[in-house]
Amino acid sequence: MRRRNLLAGAGAIAAGASFSFPTPALAQGIRQLKMVTDWPEDLPGLHTSAVRLARTIGVASGGRINIEVFPAGALVRPFETFDAVSSGIADMYHSAEFYFEKKSSAFSFFASMPFGLTADELFAWVHYGGGQELWDALGGPFNIKSLLCSSTGCQMGGWFTHEITSPEGFRGLRYRMPGPGAEVLRRLGAIVVLLPGGEIVPSLRSGALDASEWIGPWADMAMGLHKGASYYYYPGFHEPGTCQTLGINKGVWESFDPGDQTLIEIAAAGEFARNLAEFNTNNTLWLRKLRDEGTVKILKFDDSVLRAFLKISQDVVAEIGAGDELSRKIFTSYQQFRTSIMDWSDVAERAFLNSRRLA
């Protein structure tokens, strides 16, 4: 589906436009569906995005598709959402694909890669660069149909209980991070753990963790991370444009007629744009609040650290893409798109953003 059609449809939903659906779809009655998430119920930006997406689908369908949203732990345990949808225990999940790297490490290409695609670039690759077809091939054997549905944008590098001045500072560091970025840290000597979001702050306060990444100022401060660590580093090399997924049980997806499938695709694309704008706006506000409070040091990673991240990241991403035949196809497509769009980004947005600072 063309992006302009997706976004045009999303605009129609937002404007409250009326839709005409085939009579057979209406005759099927109300569909009661369960969506599980990997987000705490009180987490702004992620769980709230899942709820808003469910509500949008419900309103746009005239109430025929009713989706109940369950936060992490309410119906299934955190990080078990993929299995729940694959097996049919739940109908949909709202999560980040790198949580499911044990199924296939190639899933991470559709969430975020260290020094990889930004949110806009990933959306472009999935919808116009062949990514969706590859994603369908990857998820199909697991009985999953996946759609991009939200994005946090570029993330921060993480919270630390002490200052980091060189790559050697990561040796023995107990760090919470998911996905391919975690492997980069392991190769720097860090001890990496994966905890649900709700366990991060208590672990920092108790000393069980020395550092943790999460998202950005808005969601991080809502979780209270600024009360558990005093150093906040950027940029988020590991998640330059993290995107979330609406994963749908394949049988459920195929039970929808083409009109309802299109409606769900439109709603997911619209929520992606809306959620990215929401994160960018609120991160702006909460970064200013954090600066004004003055209790946390907001620091850029030293260039020596970033160079170490980049060198190791190139190896990690290449190894992820060197698996089975499908993983190699995904890696090749992703890397080719990344190379091409980096050239355009350099002469377009990067050049403009640099010039905007000249005054």
XYZ file of C-alpha atoms in Angstrom:
359
model
C 0.000 0.000 0.000
C 1.308 3.443 -0.912
C 2.252 5.648 2.021
C 0.236 8.574 0.665
C -2.844 6.352 0.658
C -2.096 5.185 4.207
C -1.674 8.707 5.512
C -4.613 10.039 3.537
C -6.745 7.366 5.129
C -5.345 8.154 8.546
C -6.270 11.791 8.005
C -9.786 10.780 7.119
C -10.088 8.813 10.344
C -8.791 11.748 12.354
C -11.291 14.030 10.633
C -14.139 11.710 11.539
C -14.966 10.827 7.952
C -17.622 8.185 7.334
C -16.645 4.898 5.717
C -18.666 2.455 3.662
C -17.948 -1.192 4.369
C -19.149 -4.244 2.455
C -22.358 -5.738 3.776
C -20.750 -9.146 4.537
C -18.281 -7.465 6.905
C -21.087 -5.748 8.797
C -23.071 -8.970 8.932
C -20.262 -10.703 10.800
C -21.134 -8.743 13.929
C -18.752 -7.414 16.547
C -15.244 -8.881 16.781
C -13.920 -9.016 20.344
C -10.116 -9.111 20.245
C -7.340 -9.090 22.858
C -4.169 -7.018 22.491
C -1.270 -7.679 24.889
C 1.591 -5.230 25.363
C 5.037 -5.222 26.932
C 4.448 -1.833 28.553
C 3.432 -0.871 32.096
C -0.106 0.488 32.226
C 0.968 3.917 33.474
C 3.715 4.371 30.854
C 2.958 7.368 28.608
C 3.719 7.158 24.918
C 3.776 3.370 24.556
C 0.892 1.772 26.434
C -1.179 4.867 25.729
C -0.356 4.540 22.030
C -1.577 0.940 22.035
C -4.830 2.030 23.682
C -5.279 4.873 21.200
C -4.647 2.548 18.240
C -7.244 0.093 19.539
C -9.723 2.921 20.016
C -9.072 4.278 16.514
C -9.708 0.880 14.946
C -12.889 0.547 16.977
C -14.238 3.957 15.983
C -13.245 3.627 12.321
C -14.945 0.223 12.123
C -18.157 1.600 13.562
C -17.659 -0.515 16.665
C -17.425 -3.789 14.758
C -13.815 -4.403 15.833
C -13.504 -4.069 19.591
C -9.955 -4.479 20.939
C -9.268 -4.841 24.665
C -5.715 -3.810 25.604
C -3.789 -5.567 28.394
C -0.629 -4.008 29.885
C 2.449 -6.058 30.678
C 1.643 -8.821 33.163
C -2.129 -8.451 33.013
C -2.818 -11.357 30.648
C 0.665 -12.691 29.877
C 4.063 -11.986 31.399
C 6.367 -9.346 29.890
C 8.193 -10.512 26.753
C 5.748 -13.417 26.270
C 3.490 -11.384 23.991
C 4.906 -12.854 20.772
C 4.274 -16.422 21.892
C 0.801 -15.502 23.129
C -0.209 -14.136 19.727
C 1.562 -16.852 17.780
C -0.343 -19.536 19.687
C -3.673 -17.713 19.655
C -3.864 -17.004 23.402
C -4.073 -13.330 22.388
C -5.027 -11.841 19.040
C -2.519 -8.974 18.823
C 0.551 -7.579 20.528
C 2.029 -4.096 20.781
C 5.763 -4.410 21.374
C 9.258 -3.943 19.952
C 10.558 -6.715 17.711
C 14.044 -6.860 19.250
C 12.457 -8.411 22.349
C 11.906 -11.506 20.179
C 15.436 -11.902 18.824
C 15.582 -15.464 20.180
C 12.969 -16.416 17.560
C 15.182 -14.878 14.888
C 17.802 -12.190 15.356
C 16.558 -10.665 12.077
C 13.447 -9.356 13.857
C 15.621 -6.550 15.236
C 15.910 -4.998 11.774
C 12.236 -4.016 12.126
C 12.660 -2.300 15.498
C 16.064 -0.641 15.661
C 19.680 -1.337 14.808
C 22.783 0.312 16.267
C 23.738 3.176 13.937
C 20.893 2.052 11.680
C 17.798 3.719 10.258
C 15.950 6.587 11.905
C 12.199 6.300 12.461
C 11.302 8.014 9.177
C 13.889 5.967 7.323
C 12.639 2.681 8.757
C 9.059 3.576 7.840
C 10.254 4.366 4.303
C 12.173 1.080 4.003
C 9.258 -1.011 5.256
C 6.654 0.664 3.030
C 8.717 1.515 -0.061
C 11.998 -0.380 0.110
C 10.696 -3.944 0.245
C 10.864 -4.279 4.016
C 7.232 -5.272 4.560
C 7.456 -8.229 2.193
C 10.579 -9.479 3.951
C 8.949 -8.941 7.341
C 5.907 -10.952 6.234
C 8.218 -13.789 5.193
C 10.001 -13.643 8.557
C 6.855 -13.584 10.704
C 4.750 -15.977 8.624
C 6.230 -19.223 9.997
C 5.473 -17.932 13.512
C 1.844 -17.261 12.560
C 2.342 -13.476 12.854
C 1.412 -10.573 10.545
C 3.300 -7.428 11.572
C 2.714 -3.717 10.960
C 4.649 -0.661 12.095
C 2.359 1.202 14.473
C 4.353 3.664 16.593
C 7.811 5.099 17.177
C 9.723 6.708 20.017
C 12.104 8.399 17.574
C 15.786 8.747 18.415
C 16.474 7.625 21.966
C 18.930 8.701 24.645
C 22.063 6.726 25.441
C 20.992 5.876 28.972
C 21.190 6.594 32.681
C 24.369 5.935 34.662
C 25.119 6.032 38.361
C 28.623 7.358 37.630
C 30.432 9.170 34.850
C 31.692 7.315 31.751
C 34.706 8.847 30.035
C 36.122 6.054 27.854
C 35.254 2.656 26.375
C 37.072 1.026 29.299
C 34.386 2.405 31.598
C 31.967 -0.280 30.409
C 34.011 -3.176 31.770
C 32.008 -4.911 34.490
C 29.196 -2.347 34.206
C 25.800 -3.905 35.003
C 23.674 -2.443 32.239
C 20.031 -2.976 31.256
C 19.614 -2.974 27.480
C 17.708 -5.115 24.938
C 18.436 -5.962 21.325
C 21.615 -5.763 19.268
C 22.885 -2.822 21.327
C 23.213 -5.211 24.248
C 25.694 -7.324 22.297
C 27.763 -4.224 21.551
C 27.998 -3.539 25.279
C 28.877 -7.156 26.053
C 31.842 -6.905 23.707
C 32.957 -3.824 25.607
C 32.928 -5.922 28.778
C 29.572 -4.889 30.250
C 27.304 -7.321 32.102
C 24.015 -6.910 30.238
C 20.621 -7.803 31.694
C 17.111 -7.496 30.293
C 14.479 -6.347 32.769
C 10.877 -5.222 32.235
C 10.482 -1.456 32.414
C 8.824 -1.533 35.798
C 11.887 -3.129 37.434
C 14.509 -0.638 36.233
C 14.250 2.090 38.876
C 14.268 -0.278 41.905
C 17.302 -2.039 40.406
C 19.198 1.242 39.969
C 18.368 2.331 43.496
C 19.409 -0.988 45.028
C 22.689 -1.121 43.127
C 21.664 -4.193 41.141
C 22.153 -2.033 38.034
C 24.850 0.544 37.297
C 23.156 1.844 34.167
C 20.049 1.465 32.047
C 18.659 2.751 28.810
C 14.938 3.254 28.369
C 13.583 5.790 25.874
C 13.923 9.552 26.279
C 13.205 12.372 28.764
C 9.404 12.097 28.664
C 8.994 8.371 29.333
C 12.175 8.132 31.424
C 11.078 10.792 33.890
C 7.589 9.312 34.055
C 9.279 6.087 35.186
C 11.381 7.999 37.737
C 14.752 7.140 36.216
C 16.079 10.599 37.061
C 15.678 9.606 40.719
C 17.760 6.455 40.302
C 20.816 7.780 38.429
C 22.564 11.136 38.102
C 24.201 10.948 34.654
C 22.150 10.996 31.442
C 24.072 10.305 28.248
C 23.329 10.857 24.568
C 23.076 9.948 21.712
C 21.295 6.609 21.722
C 23.632 4.796 19.302
C 21.711 1.565 19.874
C 18.233 2.901 19.005
C 18.379 5.762 16.481
C 14.706 5.466 15.586
C 12.996 2.736 17.562
C 9.706 1.546 16.094
C 6.994 -0.577 17.660
C 4.906 -3.288 16.089
C 1.282 -4.287 15.917
C 1.706 -8.049 15.656
C -1.490 -9.847 14.640
C -2.215 -13.560 14.761
C -2.082 -14.607 11.110
C -5.356 -16.503 11.309
C -7.057 -13.459 12.803
C -5.538 -11.217 10.130
C -6.685 -13.486 7.307
C -10.188 -13.640 8.780
C -10.622 -9.922 8.090
C -11.963 -8.958 4.687
C -9.767 -6.659 2.524
C -11.661 -3.589 3.700
C -10.924 -4.245 7.369
C -7.312 -5.165 6.631
C -6.933 -1.808 4.887
C -8.616 -0.039 7.796
C -6.125 -1.591 10.258
C -3.172 -0.705 8.008
C -4.387 2.897 7.791
C -4.893 3.124 11.549
C -1.423 1.700 12.254
C 0.264 4.135 9.838
C -1.655 7.046 11.307
C -0.722 6.080 14.856
C 2.925 5.775 13.802
C 2.967 9.404 12.649
C 0.996 10.603 15.646
C 3.098 8.754 18.216
C 6.398 9.950 16.708
C 5.155 13.540 16.863
C 3.998 12.962 20.444
C 7.410 11.701 21.543
C 9.276 14.513 19.808
C 7.038 17.142 21.390
C 7.119 15.750 24.908
C 10.824 14.912 24.853
C 11.426 18.576 24.020
C 9.399 19.716 27.027
C 10.810 17.205 29.509
C 14.424 17.723 28.437
C 13.985 21.401 29.249
C 12.431 20.512 32.600
C 15.331 18.180 33.390
C 17.856 20.892 32.511
C 15.999 23.447 34.626
C 15.952 21.139 37.658
C 19.740 20.873 37.447
C 20.076 17.694 39.492
C 21.148 15.451 36.601
C 24.212 15.878 34.392
C 23.210 15.587 30.715
C 26.335 14.580 28.806
C 27.326 13.545 25.291
C 29.258 10.296 25.013
C 32.930 11.005 24.389
C 33.938 10.560 20.733
C 36.219 7.678 21.753
C 33.172 5.887 23.157
C 31.104 6.568 20.044
C 33.887 5.293 17.783
C 34.087 2.095 19.830
C 30.300 1.722 19.623
C 30.385 2.204 15.840
C 33.199 -0.242 15.188
C 31.643 -3.012 17.246
C 28.127 -2.253 15.948
C 29.226 -2.835 12.364
C 30.409 -6.327 13.306
C 27.303 -7.124 15.363
C 24.848 -6.058 12.653
C 26.766 -7.950 9.974
C 26.714 -11.111 12.101
C 22.950 -10.785 12.638
C 22.556 -10.550 8.883
C 24.747 -13.565 8.198
C 22.295 -16.186 9.446
C 19.896 -18.130 7.255
C 18.976 -17.167 3.699
C 16.076 -14.915 4.742
C 18.220 -13.097 7.310
C 20.793 -12.444 4.611
C 18.113 -11.051 2.304
C 16.810 -8.754 5.045
C 20.331 -7.569 5.886
C 21.175 -6.871 2.246
C 17.955 -4.925 1.680
C 18.366 -2.960 4.920
C 22.015 -2.072 4.267
C 21.404 -1.035 0.668
C 18.551 1.235 1.737
C 20.628 2.643 4.600
C 23.508 3.510 2.279
C 21.215 5.223 -0.216
C 19.193 7.213 2.267
C 22.274 8.338 4.214
C 23.445 10.119 1.053
C 20.099 11.897 0.739
C 19.946 12.714 4.465
C 23.410 14.301 4.322
C 22.456 16.736 1.549
C 18.961 17.339 2.872
C 18.146 17.249 6.588
C 21.693 17.141 7.996
C 22.796 20.095 5.824
C 19.687 22.056 6.735
C 19.956 21.334 10.475
C 23.598 22.388 10.474
C 22.764 25.594 8.617
C 19.988 26.399 11.060
C 22.626 26.677 13.776
C 24.703 29.218 11.868
C 22.830 32.259 13.173
